[in-house]
Amino acid sequence: MHLSNWLIFCGVTLLVAFTPGPAVLLAVSNSIAVGPRRAMISSLGNAVGLFMVSAAAMAGLGVVLTTSASAFMVLKVAGAAYLVYLGIKQWRNRASVFSDLAATGAPAAPRAAWRLFGNGVTVALTNPKGILFFSALFPQFLMHDAPILGQFAVLTATFAAGSVLSHAFYVLLARMLKKQLSDPRRSKLFNRVSGGAFVLLGLSLLRLPNKAA
């Protein structure tokens, strides 16, 4: 792979990764609930999920999704349902996590690491945009006269690293704002806004066309 191609891919990766989506929202939500360090566990899970999505796309699942309306519909509904579930759960959360963080400096309601990691993986796997992204983007950067496996590893690792970097940025931003958001009323507002955002993101998946153009 030429260095110029990789640098262009890095630019595209950063642009996509820093655009807020389900994974970024999950990272910020976890940062408020369990603290920045443990929130990154879900981000690492999301990175692993991205490798799995990329591998699936390379194996031809992306082609299946673009040609089979039924297969795409199943994945689309599953992804939407999971995001809506996370949204409803966040919306109904009455814990004043901002107040707890400001008062003690420690995260509230600790969650098991495996659950945080699993949430990150699931968000990556249930988003059909991910597979379509890898299916559409990778062929433009792959060199057909070079080993495909090595290029796959480099490009996917680059995208996963960009994703983790963007999550770290948003997590630190949330930590910086925690003192300004220590009012329990603002905590409730955060739960409602983030929960509603999860639901809207889930519903937006249902608007994806069943077949790629």
Short mmCIF file of N, CA, C and O in Angstrom, two decimals, residues 126-202:
data_model
loop_
_atom_site.label_atom_id
_atom_site.label_comp_id
_atom_site.label_asym_id
_atom_site.label_seq_id
_atom_site.Cartn_x
_atom_site.Cartn_y
_atom_site.Cartn_z
N THR A 126 -24.35 -4.54 15.00
CA THR A 126 -25.76 -4.38 14.62
C THR A 126 -26.02 -3.11 13.80
O THR A 126 -27.17 -2.76 13.57
N ASN A 127 -24.96 -2.46 13.37
CA ASN A 127 -25.12 -1.27 12.54
C ASN A 127 -24.81 -1.62 11.08
O ASN A 127 -23.64 -1.76 10.70
N PRO A 128 -25.82 -1.78 10.23
CA PRO A 128 -25.57 -2.16 8.83
C PRO A 128 -24.77 -1.12 8.07
O PRO A 128 -24.14 -1.43 7.07
N LYS A 129 -24.76 0.11 8.56
CA LYS A 129 -23.96 1.13 7.90
C LYS A 129 -22.49 0.76 7.92
O LYS A 129 -21.74 1.09 7.00
N GLY A 130 -22.07 0.08 8.99
CA GLY A 130 -20.67 -0.31 9.11
C GLY A 130 -20.24 -1.24 8.00
O GLY A 130 -19.20 -1.03 7.35
N ILE A 131 -21.03 -2.28 7.76
CA ILE A 131 -20.69 -3.24 6.71
C ILE A 131 -20.72 -2.58 5.35
O ILE A 131 -19.83 -2.80 4.51
N LEU A 132 -21.73 -1.76 5.11
CA LEU A 132 -21.80 -1.06 3.82
C LEU A 132 -20.63 -0.09 3.66
O LEU A 132 -20.11 0.09 2.57
N PHE A 133 -20.21 0.52 4.76
CA PHE A 133 -19.08 1.45 4.72
C PHE A 133 -17.81 0.70 4.33
O PHE A 133 -17.08 1.12 3.42
N PHE A 134 -17.55 -0.41 5.01
CA PHE A 134 -16.35 -1.18 4.69
C PHE A 134 -16.42 -1.77 3.29
O PHE A 134 -15.41 -1.85 2.58
N SER A 135 -17.60 -2.19 2.89
CA SER A 135 -17.75 -2.78 1.55
C SER A 135 -17.51 -1.74 0.46
O SER A 135 -16.91 -2.04 -0.57
N ALA A 136 -17.97 -0.53 0.68
CA ALA A 136 -17.86 0.50 -0.34
C ALA A 136 -16.51 1.20 -0.32
O ALA A 136 -15.99 1.61 -1.36
N LEU A 137 -15.92 1.34 0.86
CA LEU A 137 -14.69 2.13 0.99
C LEU A 137 -13.43 1.32 0.72
O LEU A 137 -12.52 1.79 0.03
N PHE A 138 -13.36 0.12 1.24
CA PHE A 138 -12.13 -0.66 1.14
C PHE A 138 -11.65 -0.89 -0.30
O PHE A 138 -10.46 -0.76 -0.58
N PRO A 139 -12.56 -1.26 -1.22
CA PRO A 139 -12.08 -1.51 -2.59
C PRO A 139 -11.38 -0.32 -3.22
O PRO A 139 -10.54 -0.50 -4.11
N GLN A 140 -11.68 0.88 -2.77
CA GLN A 140 -11.06 2.07 -3.35
C GLN A 140 -9.63 2.27 -2.87
O GLN A 140 -8.87 3.03 -3.49
N PHE A 141 -9.25 1.60 -1.80
CA PHE A 141 -7.91 1.78 -1.25
C PHE A 141 -7.05 0.52 -1.35
O PHE A 141 -5.84 0.57 -1.06
N LEU A 142 -7.62 -0.60 -1.74
CA LEU A 142 -6.86 -1.84 -1.85
C LEU A 142 -6.06 -1.87 -3.14
O LEU A 142 -6.56 -1.49 -4.20
N MET A 143 -4.83 -2.32 -3.03
CA MET A 143 -3.97 -2.51 -4.20
C MET A 143 -4.07 -3.98 -4.61
O MET A 143 -3.73 -4.87 -3.83
N HIS A 144 -4.56 -4.24 -5.82
CA HIS A 144 -4.79 -5.62 -6.24
C HIS A 144 -3.49 -6.39 -6.51
O HIS A 144 -3.50 -7.62 -6.57
N ASP A 145 -2.38 -5.67 -6.65
CA ASP A 145 -1.10 -6.34 -6.90
C ASP A 145 -0.31 -6.54 -5.61
O ASP A 145 0.88 -6.87 -5.64
N ALA A 146 -0.96 -6.33 -4.46
CA ALA A 146 -0.31 -6.53 -3.16
C ALA A 146 -1.16 -7.47 -2.32
O ALA A 146 -2.36 -7.63 -2.58
N PRO A 147 -0.55 -8.12 -1.30
CA PRO A 147 -1.31 -9.05 -0.44
C PRO A 147 -2.52 -8.37 0.20
O PRO A 147 -2.39 -7.33 0.84
N ILE A 148 -3.69 -8.96 0.01
CA ILE A 148 -4.93 -8.37 0.50
C ILE A 148 -5.01 -8.41 2.02
O ILE A 148 -5.47 -7.46 2.66
N LEU A 149 -4.54 -9.52 2.62
CA LEU A 149 -4.66 -9.69 4.07
C LEU A 149 -3.93 -8.59 4.82
O LEU A 149 -4.45 -8.04 5.80
N GLY A 150 -2.73 -8.26 4.38
CA GLY A 150 -1.97 -7.20 5.04
C GLY A 150 -2.66 -5.86 4.93
O GLY A 150 -2.71 -5.08 5.90
N GLN A 151 -3.20 -5.56 3.76
CA GLN A 151 -3.91 -4.30 3.57
C GLN A 151 -5.17 -4.24 4.43
O GLN A 151 -5.51 -3.20 4.99
N PHE A 152 -5.86 -5.37 4.50
CA PHE A 152 -7.05 -5.46 5.34
C PHE A 152 -6.71 -5.14 6.78
O PHE A 152 -7.41 -4.36 7.45
N ALA A 153 -5.60 -5.72 7.29
CA ALA A 153 -5.21 -5.49 8.68
C ALA A 153 -4.85 -4.03 8.92
O ALA A 153 -5.25 -3.44 9.93
N VAL A 154 -4.10 -3.43 7.98
CA VAL A 154 -3.66 -2.04 8.16
C VAL A 154 -4.85 -1.08 8.12
O VAL A 154 -4.99 -0.21 8.98
N LEU A 155 -5.73 -1.25 7.12
CA LEU A 155 -6.85 -0.34 6.99
C LEU A 155 -7.84 -0.48 8.15
O LEU A 155 -8.34 0.52 8.68
N THR A 156 -8.12 -1.71 8.53
CA THR A 156 -9.07 -1.92 9.63
C THR A 156 -8.50 -1.42 10.94
O THR A 156 -9.21 -0.80 11.74
N ALA A 157 -7.21 -1.70 11.19
CA ALA A 157 -6.57 -1.21 12.42
C ALA A 157 -6.57 0.31 12.45
O ALA A 157 -6.76 0.93 13.50
N THR A 158 -6.36 0.93 11.30
CA THR A 158 -6.37 2.39 11.22
C THR A 158 -7.75 2.93 11.57
O THR A 158 -7.88 3.89 12.34
N PHE A 159 -8.78 2.31 11.00
CA PHE A 159 -10.14 2.77 11.27
C PHE A 159 -10.51 2.54 12.73
O PHE A 159 -11.13 3.41 13.37
N ALA A 160 -10.14 1.39 13.28
CA ALA A 160 -10.44 1.09 14.69
C ALA A 160 -9.72 2.07 15.61
O ALA A 160 -10.29 2.54 16.60
N ALA A 161 -8.47 2.39 15.29
CA ALA A 161 -7.70 3.34 16.10
C ALA A 161 -8.33 4.72 16.05
O ALA A 161 -8.42 5.43 17.06
N GLY A 162 -8.78 5.13 14.87
CA GLY A 162 -9.45 6.41 14.74
C GLY A 162 -10.73 6.46 15.54
O GLY A 162 -11.06 7.49 16.14
N SER A 163 -11.43 5.34 15.56
CA SER A 163 -12.67 5.26 16.33
C SER A 163 -12.40 5.40 17.82
O SER A 163 -13.08 6.17 18.52
N VAL A 164 -11.40 4.67 18.33
CA VAL A 164 -11.04 4.76 19.75
C VAL A 164 -10.58 6.18 20.09
O VAL A 164 -10.91 6.71 21.15
N LEU A 165 -9.80 6.80 19.19
CA LEU A 165 -9.33 8.16 19.41
C LEU A 165 -10.49 9.14 19.53
O LEU A 165 -10.51 10.02 20.40
N SER A 166 -11.47 8.98 18.65
CA SER A 166 -12.63 9.88 18.70
C SER A 166 -13.42 9.68 19.98
O SER A 166 -13.90 10.65 20.60
N HIS A 167 -13.54 8.42 20.42
CA HIS A 167 -14.26 8.15 21.67
C HIS A 167 -13.53 8.78 22.85
O HIS A 167 -14.18 9.36 23.74
N ALA A 168 -12.20 8.67 22.86
CA ALA A 168 -11.42 9.27 23.94
C ALA A 168 -11.63 10.78 23.99
O ALA A 168 -11.75 11.37 25.07
N PHE A 169 -11.70 11.41 22.82
CA PHE A 169 -11.92 12.85 22.76
C PHE A 169 -13.27 13.22 23.37
O PHE A 169 -13.36 14.12 24.21
N TYR A 170 -14.32 12.51 22.97
CA TYR A 170 -15.65 12.83 23.47
C TYR A 170 -15.79 12.47 24.96
O TYR A 170 -16.49 13.16 25.71
N VAL A 171 -15.11 11.40 25.39
CA VAL A 171 -15.15 11.02 26.80
C VAL A 171 -14.48 12.08 27.66
O VAL A 171 -14.99 12.46 28.72
N LEU A 172 -13.33 12.59 27.21
CA LEU A 172 -12.64 13.64 27.96
C LEU A 172 -13.46 14.93 27.96
O LEU A 172 -13.48 15.66 28.96
N LEU A 173 -14.12 15.20 26.86
CA LEU A 173 -14.98 16.38 26.79
C LEU A 173 -16.11 16.28 27.81
O LEU A 173 -16.44 17.26 28.50
N ALA A 174 -16.70 15.09 27.92
CA ALA A 174 -17.77 14.89 28.89
C ALA A 174 -17.25 15.05 30.32
O ALA A 174 -17.93 15.60 31.18
N ARG A 175 -16.02 14.58 30.55
CA ARG A 175 -15.43 14.71 31.89
C ARG A 175 -15.19 16.18 32.23
O ARG A 175 -15.39 16.61 33.37
N MET A 176 -14.76 16.96 31.26
CA MET A 176 -14.51 18.38 31.48
C MET A 176 -15.79 19.14 31.82
O MET A 176 -15.77 20.13 32.53
N LEU A 177 -16.91 18.63 31.30
CA LEU A 177 -18.18 19.33 31.49
C LEU A 177 -18.96 18.83 32.70
O LEU A 177 -20.06 19.35 32.96
N LYS A 178 -18.42 17.85 33.41
CA LYS A 178 -19.22 17.22 34.47
C LYS A 178 -19.57 18.20 35.59
O LYS A 178 -20.65 18.13 36.18
N LYS A 179 -18.66 19.15 35.90
CA LYS A 179 -18.95 20.10 36.98
C LYS A 179 -20.07 21.06 36.59
O LYS A 179 -20.88 21.46 37.42
N GLN A 180 -20.08 21.43 35.32
CA GLN A 180 -21.15 22.32 34.85
C GLN A 180 -22.49 21.60 34.79
O GLN A 180 -23.54 22.23 34.72
N LEU A 181 -22.43 20.25 34.82
CA LEU A 181 -23.66 19.47 34.68
C LEU A 181 -23.97 18.69 35.96
O LEU A 181 -24.50 17.59 35.91
N SER A 182 -23.58 19.26 37.10
CA SER A 182 -23.77 18.55 38.36
C SER A 182 -25.20 18.64 38.89
O SER A 182 -25.56 17.91 39.81
N ASP A 183 -26.00 19.53 38.35
CA ASP A 183 -27.39 19.68 38.78
C ASP A 183 -28.17 18.42 38.40
O ASP A 183 -28.13 17.99 37.24
N PRO A 184 -28.88 17.79 39.36
CA PRO A 184 -29.66 16.59 39.04
C PRO A 184 -30.65 16.81 37.90
O PRO A 184 -30.95 15.89 37.13
N ARG A 185 -31.17 18.03 37.78
CA ARG A 185 -32.10 18.30 36.69
C ARG A 185 -31.41 18.20 35.35
O ARG A 185 -31.98 17.74 34.36
N ARG A 186 -30.15 18.65 35.31
CA ARG A 186 -29.38 18.53 34.07
C ARG A 186 -29.00 17.07 33.79
O ARG A 186 -28.89 16.67 32.65
N SER A 187 -28.81 16.32 34.88
CA SER A 187 -28.55 14.89 34.70
C SER A 187 -29.75 14.22 34.05
O SER A 187 -29.61 13.40 33.14
N LYS A 188 -30.93 14.58 34.52
CA LYS A 188 -32.15 14.01 33.93
C LYS A 188 -32.29 14.44 32.48
O LYS A 188 -32.66 13.63 31.61
N LEU A 189 -31.95 15.70 32.21
CA LEU A 189 -32.00 16.19 30.83
C LEU A 189 -31.04 15.43 29.94
O LEU A 189 -31.36 15.07 28.81
N PHE A 190 -29.83 15.16 30.48
CA PHE A 190 -28.85 14.39 29.72
C PHE A 190 -29.39 13.00 29.39
O PHE A 190 -29.25 12.51 28.26
N ASN A 191 -29.99 12.35 30.39
CA ASN A 191 -30.55 11.02 30.16
C ASN A 191 -31.63 11.05 29.08
O ASN A 191 -31.70 10.16 28.22
N ARG A 192 -32.46 12.09 29.11
CA ARG A 192 -33.54 12.19 28.13
C ARG A 192 -32.98 12.49 26.73
O ARG A 192 -33.42 11.89 25.74
N VAL A 193 -32.02 13.41 26.66
CA VAL A 193 -31.45 13.77 25.36
C VAL A 193 -30.69 12.60 24.74
O VAL A 193 -30.87 12.26 23.57
N SER A 194 -29.81 11.97 25.55
CA SER A 194 -29.03 10.86 25.02
C SER A 194 -29.92 9.67 24.70
O SER A 194 -29.73 8.98 23.68
N GLY A 195 -30.92 9.42 25.55
CA GLY A 195 -31.85 8.33 25.27
C GLY A 195 -32.64 8.57 24.00
O GLY A 195 -32.80 7.69 23.16
N GLY A 196 -33.11 9.81 23.84
CA GLY A 196 -33.83 10.16 22.62
C GLY A 196 -32.95 10.06 21.39
O GLY A 196 -33.40 9.64 20.32
N ALA A 197 -31.65 10.42 21.55
CA ALA A 197 -30.72 10.33 20.42
C ALA A 197 -30.51 8.88 20.00
O ALA A 197 -30.46 8.57 18.80
N PHE A 198 -30.41 7.96 20.98
CA PHE A 198 -30.29 6.54 20.66
C PHE A 198 -31.50 6.08 19.86
O PHE A 198 -31.37 5.36 18.87
N VAL A 199 -32.69 6.47 20.32
CA VAL A 199 -33.92 6.06 19.63
C VAL A 199 -33.95 6.61 18.21
O VAL A 199 -34.29 5.90 17.25
N LEU A 200 -33.60 7.88 18.04
CA LEU A 200 -33.60 8.50 16.71
C LEU A 200 -32.59 7.83 15.79
O LEU A 200 -32.87 7.61 14.60
N LEU A 201 -31.41 7.49 16.33
CA LEU A 201 -30.42 6.80 15.52
C LEU A 201 -30.93 5.43 15.10
O LEU A 201 -30.71 4.99 13.97
N GLY A 202 -31.60 4.74 16.03
CA GLY A 202 -32.17 3.44 15.70
C GLY A 202 -33.22 3.55 14.62
O GLY A 202 -33.22 2.77 13.65
#
